[in-house]
Coordinates of N, CA and C and ligand atoms in Angstrom, one line a residue:
M19 N 0.9 -1.2 0.0 CA 0.0 0.0 0.0 C 0.9 1.2 0.0
A20 N 0.8 2.0 -1.1 CA 1.6 3.2 -1.2 C 1.0 4.4 -0.4
S21 N 1.8 5.4 -0.1 CA 1.3 6.6 0.6 C 0.4 7.3 -0.4
Q22 N -0.3 8.3 0.2 CA -1.2 9.1 -0.6 C -0.4 9.9 -1.7
E23 N 0.8 10.4 -1.3 CA 1.6 11.2 -2.2 C 2.0 10.3 -3.4
I24 N 2.4 9.1 -3.2 CA 2.8 8.2 -4.3 C 1.7 7.8 -5.1
E25 N 0.5 7.6 -4.5 CA -0.7 7.3 -5.2 C -1.1 8.5 -6.1
N26 N -1.0 9.7 -5.6 CA -1.4 10.9 -6.4 C -0.5 11.0 -7.6
L27 N 0.8 10.7 -7.5 CA 1.7 10.7 -8.6 C 1.3 9.7 -9.6
S28 N 1.0 8.5 -9.1 CA 0.5 7.4 -10.0 C -0.7 7.8 -10.8
Q29 N -1.7 8.4 -10.1 CA -2.9 8.8 -10.8 C -2.7 9.9 -11.8
A30 N -1.7 10.8 -11.5 CA -1.4 11.9 -12.4 C -0.8 11.3 -13.7
L31 N 0.1 10.4 -13.5 CA 0.8 9.8 -14.7 C -0.2 8.9 -15.5
A32 N -1.1 8.3 -14.8 CA -2.1 7.4 -15.4 C -3.0 8.1 -16.4
R33 N -3.0 9.5 -16.3 CA -3.9 10.2 -17.2 C -3.1 10.5 -18.5
L34 N -1.8 10.3 -18.6 CA -1.1 10.5 -19.8 C -1.5 9.5 -20.9
P35 N -1.6 10.0 -22.1 CA -1.9 9.0 -23.2 C -0.9 7.9 -23.3
G36 N -1.4 6.7 -23.5 CA -0.5 5.6 -23.7 C 0.0 4.9 -22.4
L37 N -0.4 5.5 -21.3 CA 0.0 4.9 -20.0 C -1.1 4.1 -19.3
G38 N -2.0 4.7 -18.6 CA -3.0 3.9 -17.9 C -2.4 3.5 -16.5
P39 N -3.3 3.0 -15.6 CA -2.9 2.8 -14.2 C -1.7 1.9 -14.0
R40 N -1.7 0.8 -14.8 CA -0.7 -0.2 -14.6 C 0.7 0.3 -15.0
S41 N 0.8 0.9 -16.2 CA 2.1 1.4 -16.6 C 2.5 2.6 -15.7
A42 N 1.5 3.4 -15.3 CA 1.8 4.5 -14.4 C 2.5 4.0 -13.1
R43 N 1.9 3.0 -12.5 CA 2.5 2.4 -11.3 C 3.9 2.0 -11.5
R44 N 4.2 1.3 -12.7 CA 5.5 0.9 -13.0 C 6.5 2.0 -13.2
A45 N 6.0 3.1 -13.8 CA 6.8 4.3 -14.0 C 7.2 4.9 -12.6
V46 N 6.2 5.0 -11.7 CA 6.4 5.6 -10.4 C 7.4 4.7 -9.6
L47 N 7.3 3.4 -9.7 CA 8.2 2.5 -9.0 C 9.6 2.7 -9.5
W48 N 9.7 2.9 -10.8 CA 11.0 3.1 -11.4 C 11.6 4.4 -10.9
L49 N 10.8 5.5 -10.9 CA 11.3 6.8 -10.4 C 11.7 6.7 -9.0
V50 N 10.9 6.0 -8.1 CA 11.3 5.8 -6.7 C 12.6 5.1 -6.6
K51 N 12.8 4.0 -7.3 CA 14.0 3.3 -7.3 C 15.2 4.1 -7.7
N52 N 15.0 4.9 -8.8 CA 16.1 5.7 -9.3 C 16.1 7.1 -8.9
R53 N 15.5 7.4 -7.7 CA 15.3 8.8 -7.3 C 16.6 9.6 -7.3
S54 N 17.7 9.0 -7.0 CA 18.9 9.8 -6.8 C 19.4 10.3 -8.2
T55 N 19.1 9.6 -9.3 CA 19.6 10.0 -10.6 C 18.5 10.6 -11.5
A56 N 17.4 9.8 -11.5 CA 16.4 10.1 -12.6 C 15.4 11.2 -12.2
L57 N 15.1 11.3 -10.9 CA 14.0 12.1 -10.4 C 14.3 13.6 -10.7
D58 N 15.5 14.0 -10.4 CA 15.8 15.4 -10.6 C 15.8 15.8 -12.0
Q59 N 16.2 14.9 -12.9 CA 16.2 15.2 -14.3 C 14.8 15.4 -14.8
V60 N 13.9 14.5 -14.4 CA 12.5 14.6 -14.8 C 11.9 15.9 -14.3
L61 N 12.2 16.2 -13.0 CA 11.6 17.4 -12.4 C 12.1 18.7 -13.1
D62 N 13.4 18.7 -13.4 CA 14.0 19.9 -14.1 C 13.4 20.1 -15.4
A63 N 13.2 19.0 -16.2 CA 12.7 19.1 -17.5 C 11.2 19.5 -17.5
L64 N 10.5 19.0 -16.5 CA 9.1 19.4 -16.4 C 8.9 20.9 -16.0
S65 N 9.7 21.3 -15.0 CA 9.6 22.7 -14.5 C 10.1 23.7 -15.6
T66 N 11.1 23.3 -16.3 CA 11.6 24.2 -17.4 C 10.5 24.4 -18.4
V67 N 9.9 23.3 -18.8 CA 8.8 23.4 -19.8 C 7.7 24.2 -19.3
K68 N 7.3 23.9 -18.0 CA 6.2 24.6 -17.4 C 6.4 26.1 -17.4
E69 N 7.6 26.5 -17.0 CA 7.9 27.9 -16.9 C 8.0 28.6 -18.3
R70 N 8.5 27.9 -19.3 CA 8.8 28.6 -20.5 C 7.8 28.4 -21.6
L71 N 6.8 27.6 -21.4 CA 5.9 27.3 -22.5 C 5.0 28.5 -22.9
V72 N 5.1 28.8 -24.2 CA 4.3 29.9 -24.7 C 3.7 29.6 -26.0
E73 N 2.6 30.3 -26.4 CA 2.0 30.1 -27.7 C 2.6 31.1 -28.6
C74 N 2.9 30.7 -29.8 CA 3.5 31.6 -30.8 C 2.4 32.6 -31.3
D75 N 2.6 33.9 -31.2 CA 1.6 34.8 -31.7 C 1.4 34.8 -33.2
T76 N 2.4 34.3 -33.9 CA 2.3 34.2 -35.4 C 1.5 33.0 -35.8
C77 N 1.9 31.8 -35.4 CA 1.3 30.6 -35.9 C 0.5 29.8 -35.0
G78 N 0.6 30.0 -33.7 CA -0.2 29.3 -32.7 C 0.5 28.0 -32.2
N79 N 1.7 27.8 -32.7 CA 2.5 26.6 -32.2 C 2.8 26.8 -30.7
V80 N 3.0 25.7 -30.0 CA 3.4 25.8 -28.6 C 4.9 25.5 -28.5
D81 N 5.6 26.4 -27.9 CA 7.1 26.3 -27.9 C 7.6 27.0 -26.6
T82 N 8.9 27.0 -26.5 CA 9.5 27.7 -25.3 C 10.0 29.1 -25.8
Q83 N 9.6 29.5 -27.0 CA 10.0 30.9 -27.4 C 8.9 31.4 -28.3
N84 N 8.8 32.7 -28.4 CA 7.7 33.4 -29.2 C 8.4 34.6 -29.9
P85 N 8.4 34.6 -31.2 CA 8.0 33.6 -32.2 C 8.6 32.3 -32.0
C86 N 7.9 31.2 -32.4 CA 8.4 29.9 -32.1 C 9.6 29.5 -32.9
T87 N 10.3 28.4 -32.6 CA 11.5 28.0 -33.3 C 11.3 28.0 -34.9
I88 N 10.1 27.5 -35.3 CA 9.8 27.4 -36.7 C 9.7 28.8 -37.4
C89 N 8.9 29.7 -36.7 CA 8.7 31.0 -37.3 C 10.0 31.8 -37.3
A90 N 10.8 31.5 -36.3 CA 12.1 32.3 -36.2 C 13.2 31.8 -37.0
D91 N 13.0 30.6 -37.7 CA 14.0 30.0 -38.4 C 14.1 30.6 -39.8
P92 N 15.3 31.3 -40.1 CA 15.4 32.0 -41.4 C 15.5 31.1 -42.6
K93 N 15.7 29.8 -42.3 CA 15.8 28.8 -43.4 C 14.4 28.4 -43.9
R94 N 13.4 28.7 -43.1 CA 12.0 28.4 -43.4 C 11.5 29.3 -44.5
D95 N 10.7 28.7 -45.4 CA 10.1 29.5 -46.5 C 8.8 30.1 -46.0
A96 N 8.9 31.4 -45.7 CA 7.7 32.1 -45.2 C 6.6 32.3 -46.3
K97 N 7.0 32.0 -47.5 CA 6.0 32.2 -48.6 C 4.9 31.1 -48.6
S98 N 5.2 30.1 -47.9 CA 4.3 28.9 -47.9 C 3.8 28.6 -46.5
I99 N 2.5 28.6 -46.3 CA 1.9 28.4 -45.0 C 1.1 27.1 -45.0
C100 N 1.4 26.2 -44.1 CA 0.6 25.0 -44.0 C -0.3 25.1 -42.8
V101 N -1.6 25.0 -43.1 CA -2.6 25.2 -42.1 C -3.1 23.9 -41.5
V102 N -3.0 23.7 -40.2 CA -3.4 22.5 -39.5 C -4.4 22.8 -38.4
E103 N -5.1 21.7 -38.0 CA -6.1 21.9 -36.9 C -5.4 22.1 -35.6
D104 N -4.5 21.2 -35.2 CA -4.0 21.3 -33.9 C -2.4 21.2 -33.9
V105 N -1.9 21.6 -32.7 CA -0.4 21.6 -32.6 C 0.1 20.2 -32.8
A106 N -0.6 19.2 -32.5 CA -0.2 17.8 -32.7 C 0.0 17.5 -34.2
D107 N -0.8 18.1 -35.0 CA -0.7 17.9 -36.5 C 0.6 18.6 -37.0
L108 N 0.8 19.8 -36.4 CA 2.0 20.6 -36.8 C 3.2 19.7 -36.5
W109 N 3.3 19.2 -35.3 CA 4.4 18.4 -34.9 C 4.6 17.2 -35.8
A110 N 3.5 16.5 -36.1 CA 3.5 15.3 -36.9 C 4.1 15.7 -38.3
L111 N 3.6 16.8 -38.9 CA 4.1 17.1 -40.2 C 5.6 17.6 -40.1
D112 N 5.9 18.2 -39.1 CA 7.3 18.7 -39.0 C 8.2 17.5 -38.7
R113 N 7.8 16.5 -38.1 CA 8.6 15.3 -37.9 C 8.9 14.7 -39.3
A114 N 7.9 14.8 -40.2 CA 8.1 14.2 -41.5 C 9.2 15.0 -42.3
R115 N 9.5 16.2 -41.9 CA 10.6 17.0 -42.4 C 10.6 17.2 -43.9
L116 N 9.4 17.3 -44.5 CA 9.4 17.5 -45.9 C 8.8 18.9 -46.2
F117 N 8.2 19.5 -45.3 CA 7.6 20.8 -45.5 C 8.6 21.8 -44.9
T118 N 9.0 22.7 -45.8 CA 10.1 23.7 -45.4 C 9.5 25.0 -45.2
G119 N 8.2 25.2 -45.3 CA 7.5 26.4 -45.1 C 7.2 26.6 -43.6
T120 N 6.2 27.5 -43.3 CA 5.8 27.8 -42.0 C 4.4 27.2 -41.8
F121 N 3.9 27.3 -40.6 CA 2.6 26.6 -40.2 C 1.6 27.7 -39.7
H122 N 0.4 27.2 -39.6 CA -0.6 28.0 -38.9 C -1.6 27.0 -38.2
V123 N -1.7 27.2 -36.9 CA -2.5 26.3 -36.1 C -3.9 26.9 -35.9
L124 N -5.0 26.2 -36.3 CA -6.3 26.8 -36.2 C -6.9 26.7 -34.8
G125 N -6.4 25.7 -34.1 CA -7.0 25.5 -32.7 C -8.3 24.7 -32.7
G126 N -8.4 23.9 -33.8 CA -9.6 23.0 -33.8 C -10.2 23.0 -35.2
R127 N -11.4 22.6 -35.3 CA -12.1 22.5 -36.6 C -13.5 23.0 -36.5
L128 N -14.1 23.5 -37.5 CA -15.5 23.9 -37.5 C -16.4 22.7 -37.2
S129 N -17.3 22.9 -36.2 CA -18.2 21.8 -35.9 C -19.5 22.3 -35.4
A130 N -20.5 22.1 -36.1 CA -21.9 22.5 -35.7 C -22.2 21.7 -34.4
L131 N -21.8 20.4 -34.4 CA -22.1 19.6 -33.2 C -21.5 20.1 -31.9
D132 N -20.2 20.5 -32.0 CA -19.6 21.0 -30.8 C -19.7 22.5 -30.6
G133 N -20.4 23.1 -31.5 CA -20.6 24.6 -31.4 C -19.3 25.4 -31.7
V134 N -18.4 24.8 -32.6 CA -17.2 25.6 -32.9 C -17.4 26.4 -34.2
R135 N -17.4 27.7 -34.0 CA -17.6 28.6 -35.1 C -16.3 29.2 -35.7
P136 N -16.4 29.8 -36.8 CA -15.2 30.4 -37.4 C -14.4 31.3 -36.5
E137 N -15.2 32.1 -35.7 CA -14.5 33.0 -34.8 C -13.8 32.4 -33.6
D138 N -14.1 31.1 -33.4 CA -13.4 30.3 -32.4 C -12.1 29.8 -32.8
L139 N -11.8 29.9 -34.1 CA -10.5 29.4 -34.7 C -9.7 30.6 -35.1
T140 N -8.4 30.4 -35.4 CA -7.5 31.5 -35.7 C -7.6 31.9 -37.2
I141 N -8.7 31.8 -37.8 CA -8.9 32.1 -39.2 C -8.5 33.5 -39.6
D142 N -9.0 34.4 -38.7 CA -8.7 35.9 -39.0 C -7.2 36.1 -38.9
T143 N -6.5 35.5 -38.0 CA -5.0 35.7 -37.9 C -4.4 35.1 -39.2
L144 N -4.9 34.0 -39.7 CA -4.4 33.5 -40.9 C -4.6 34.5 -42.1
L145 N -5.8 35.0 -42.2 CA -6.1 36.0 -43.2 C -5.1 37.2 -43.1
G146 N -4.9 37.6 -41.9 CA -4.0 38.7 -41.6 C -2.6 38.4 -42.1
R147 N -2.1 37.2 -41.9 CA -0.8 36.8 -42.4 C -0.8 36.9 -43.9
V148 N -1.8 36.4 -44.6 CA -1.9 36.4 -46.0 C -2.0 37.8 -46.5
E149 N -2.8 38.6 -45.9 CA -3.0 40.0 -46.3 C -1.7 40.9 -46.1
A150 N -0.9 40.5 -45.1 CA 0.3 41.2 -44.9 C 1.3 41.0 -46.1
G151 N 1.0 40.1 -46.9 CA 1.8 39.9 -48.1 C 3.0 38.9 -48.0
G152 N 3.6 38.6 -49.1 CA 4.7 37.7 -49.1 C 4.3 36.2 -49.0
V153 N 3.0 35.9 -49.1 CA 2.6 34.5 -49.0 C 2.2 34.1 -50.4
D154 N 2.8 33.0 -50.9 CA 2.4 32.5 -52.3 C 1.4 31.3 -52.2
E155 N 1.6 30.5 -51.2 CA 0.8 29.2 -51.1 C 0.3 29.0 -49.7
V156 N -1.0 28.6 -49.7 CA -1.6 28.1 -48.4 C -1.9 26.6 -48.6
V157 N -1.3 25.8 -47.8 CA -1.6 24.3 -47.9 C -2.6 24.0 -46.8
L158 N -3.7 23.5 -47.2 CA -4.7 23.1 -46.2 C -4.5 21.7 -45.8
A159 N -4.0 21.5 -44.6 CA -3.7 20.1 -44.1 C -4.6 19.7 -43.0
M160 N -5.9 19.8 -43.3 CA -6.9 19.4 -42.3 C -7.0 17.9 -42.3
N161 N -7.5 17.3 -41.2 CA -7.8 15.9 -41.2 C -8.8 15.5 -42.2
A162 N -8.7 14.2 -42.7 CA -9.6 13.7 -43.7 C -11.0 13.3 -43.1
T163 N -11.5 14.2 -42.2 CA -12.8 13.9 -41.6 C -13.8 14.9 -42.2
L164 N -15.1 14.7 -42.0 CA -16.1 15.6 -42.6 C -15.8 17.0 -42.1
E165 N -15.6 17.1 -40.7 CA -15.4 18.5 -40.2 C -14.1 19.1 -40.7
G166 N -13.1 18.3 -40.8 CA -11.8 18.8 -41.3 C -12.0 19.4 -42.7
Q167 N -12.7 18.6 -43.6 CA -12.9 19.1 -44.9 C -13.8 20.3 -45.0
T168 N -14.8 20.3 -44.2 CA -15.7 21.5 -44.1 C -14.9 22.7 -43.8
T169 N -14.0 22.6 -42.8 CA -13.1 23.7 -42.4 C -12.2 24.1 -43.6
A170 N -11.7 23.1 -44.3 CA -10.8 23.4 -45.4 C -11.5 24.3 -46.5
H171 N -12.7 23.8 -46.8 CA -13.5 24.6 -47.8 C -13.9 26.0 -47.3
Y172 N -14.2 26.1 -46.0 CA -14.5 27.4 -45.5 C -13.4 28.3 -45.6
I173 N -12.2 27.9 -45.3 CA -11.0 28.7 -45.4 C -10.7 29.1 -46.8
A174 N -10.8 28.1 -47.7 CA -10.6 28.3 -49.1 C -11.5 29.5 -49.6
E175 N -12.7 29.4 -49.2 CA -13.7 30.5 -49.5 C -13.2 31.9 -49.0
R176 N -12.8 31.9 -47.8 CA -12.4 33.1 -47.2 C -11.1 33.7 -47.9
L177 N -10.3 32.8 -48.5 CA -9.1 33.2 -49.1 C -9.3 33.6 -50.6
E178 N -10.5 33.4 -51.1 CA -10.8 33.7 -52.4 C -10.6 35.2 -52.6
G179 N -10.0 35.6 -53.8 CA -9.7 37.0 -54.1 C -8.4 37.4 -53.6
H180 N -7.7 36.6 -52.8 CA -6.3 36.9 -52.4 C -5.5 36.1 -53.4
S181 N -4.3 36.7 -53.7 CA -3.5 36.1 -54.8 C -2.6 35.0 -54.2
V182 N -3.2 34.0 -53.6 CA -2.4 32.9 -53.1 C -2.9 31.6 -53.8
R183 N -2.0 30.6 -54.0 CA -2.3 29.3 -54.4 C -2.8 28.5 -53.2
I184 N -4.0 27.9 -53.4 CA -4.5 27.1 -52.3 C -4.4 25.6 -52.7
T185 N -3.7 24.9 -51.9 CA -3.5 23.4 -52.1 C -4.0 22.7 -50.9
Q186 N -4.2 21.4 -51.2 CA -4.7 20.5 -50.1 C -3.8 19.2 -50.1
L187 N -3.7 18.6 -49.0 CA -2.9 17.4 -48.9 C -3.6 16.4 -49.8
A188 N -2.8 15.6 -50.5 CA -3.4 14.5 -51.3 C -3.9 13.5 -50.4
H189 N -5.2 13.1 -50.5 CA -5.6 12.2 -49.6 C -5.5 10.7 -50.0
G190 N -4.2 10.3 -50.0 CA -3.9 9.0 -49.8 C -4.1 8.8 -48.3
L191 N -4.5 9.9 -47.6 CA -4.8 9.8 -46.2 C -6.1 8.9 -46.1
P192 N -6.1 8.0 -45.2 CA -7.3 7.2 -45.0 C -8.5 8.1 -44.6
V193 N -9.7 7.8 -45.1 CA -10.9 8.6 -44.7 C -11.1 8.5 -43.2
G194 N -11.3 9.6 -42.6 CA -11.5 9.7 -41.2 C -10.1 9.8 -40.5
G195 N -9.1 9.8 -41.3 CA -7.7 9.8 -40.8 C -7.3 11.0 -40.1
E196 N -6.7 10.9 -39.0 CA -6.1 12.0 -38.2 C -4.7 12.0 -38.5
L197 N -4.2 13.2 -38.9 CA -2.8 13.4 -39.3 C -1.8 12.8 -38.2
D198 N -2.1 13.1 -37.0 CA -1.2 12.7 -35.9 C -0.9 11.2 -35.8
Y199 N -1.9 10.4 -36.3 CA -1.7 9.0 -36.2 C -1.0 8.3 -37.4
L200 N -0.7 9.2 -38.4 CA -0.2 8.6 -39.7 C 1.3 8.4 -39.5
D201 N 1.8 7.4 -40.2 CA 3.3 7.2 -40.2 C 3.9 8.3 -41.1
E202 N 5.1 8.5 -41.0 CA 5.8 9.6 -41.7 C 5.8 9.4 -43.2
G203 N 5.9 8.2 -43.6 CA 5.9 7.9 -45.1 C 4.6 8.4 -45.7
T204 N 3.5 8.0 -45.1 CA 2.2 8.4 -45.6 C 2.0 9.9 -45.6
L205 N 2.4 10.5 -44.5 CA 2.4 12.0 -44.5 C 3.2 12.6 -45.5
A206 N 4.4 12.1 -45.7 CA 5.3 12.7 -46.7 C 4.7 12.6 -48.1
Q207 N 4.1 11.4 -48.4 CA 3.5 11.2 -49.7 C 2.3 12.2 -49.9
A208 N 1.5 12.4 -48.8 CA 0.3 13.3 -48.9 C 0.8 14.7 -49.2
L209 N 1.9 15.1 -48.6 CA 2.5 16.4 -48.7 C 3.1 16.6 -50.1
R210 N 3.8 15.6 -50.6 CA 4.4 15.7 -51.9 C 3.4 15.9 -53.0
A211 N 2.3 15.1 -52.9 CA 1.3 15.0 -53.9 C 0.2 16.0 -53.7
R212 N 0.5 17.1 -52.9 CA -0.6 18.0 -52.6 C -1.1 18.7 -53.9
R213 N -2.4 19.0 -54.0 CA -3.0 19.4 -55.2 C -3.9 20.6 -54.9
P214 N -4.2 21.4 -56.0 CA -5.1 22.5 -55.9 C -6.4 22.1 -55.3
L215 N -7.0 22.9 -54.4 CA -8.3 22.6 -53.8 C -9.4 22.7 -54.9
G216 N -10.1 21.6 -55.1 CA -11.1 21.7 -56.2 C -12.5 21.9 -55.6
Ligands
ZN24 ZN1 5.3 30.2 -34.9

C-alpha cells in the first residue's frame, strides 16, 4: 500500500496518453528506485517546460519561445503556410521533415455539433498573415474527416480573391484519418502530392 503522495503521482501519470494505471505504477516504481539520478532530471525538464511554454503569436505553435522555433528560423520559407487543426498535427508534419515552409494552427475544426464557429478558430489571424503579403501558397492540411474538410472549404472560400495558391494534402490519407496517427511515409506522400483545392 503506497502513501497518498505516491498514489497521487501514479494517478497523475495514469492520465497520460499511452500509460494507464498499470504502466503509471511501473513508472512511479522506477522513479522511486532511481530517485537519486532520474527524479531530478524529470523534475527539471518538467519545470523548465512549465515555466517557458508559450503560444506563438504568429502561428499558434506551442514552444518555449515566441515567435516559435519554426517561425524564427530564417531557413524556413515564409511564402508557404501549411494550415493544420492542432499543434499535434504541426508536430507530426514537422517530424516528416518535408515541409520547409511555416505553419498555422487553427486551434480546432469547425463543428456544428460541438458549437465551434469560425471566430473560435484563428482564421482571422491566418487571413492577416496572407494580407500582410509575401505569401504564395496556403496548404490546407486538415484531417480527412467531414469536419476537417468543411473547415478546409470554408478557409478556401475566405481566401478567395487573395492572390495565393491554395492546395490541399493529397488524400492517400485514410478517410477519417487524423494526421497525428499517420506514419511519416504516408504523411510525406500526402504532402508531396498536394493538389489545388477543387
Ligand atoms: Zn510560430
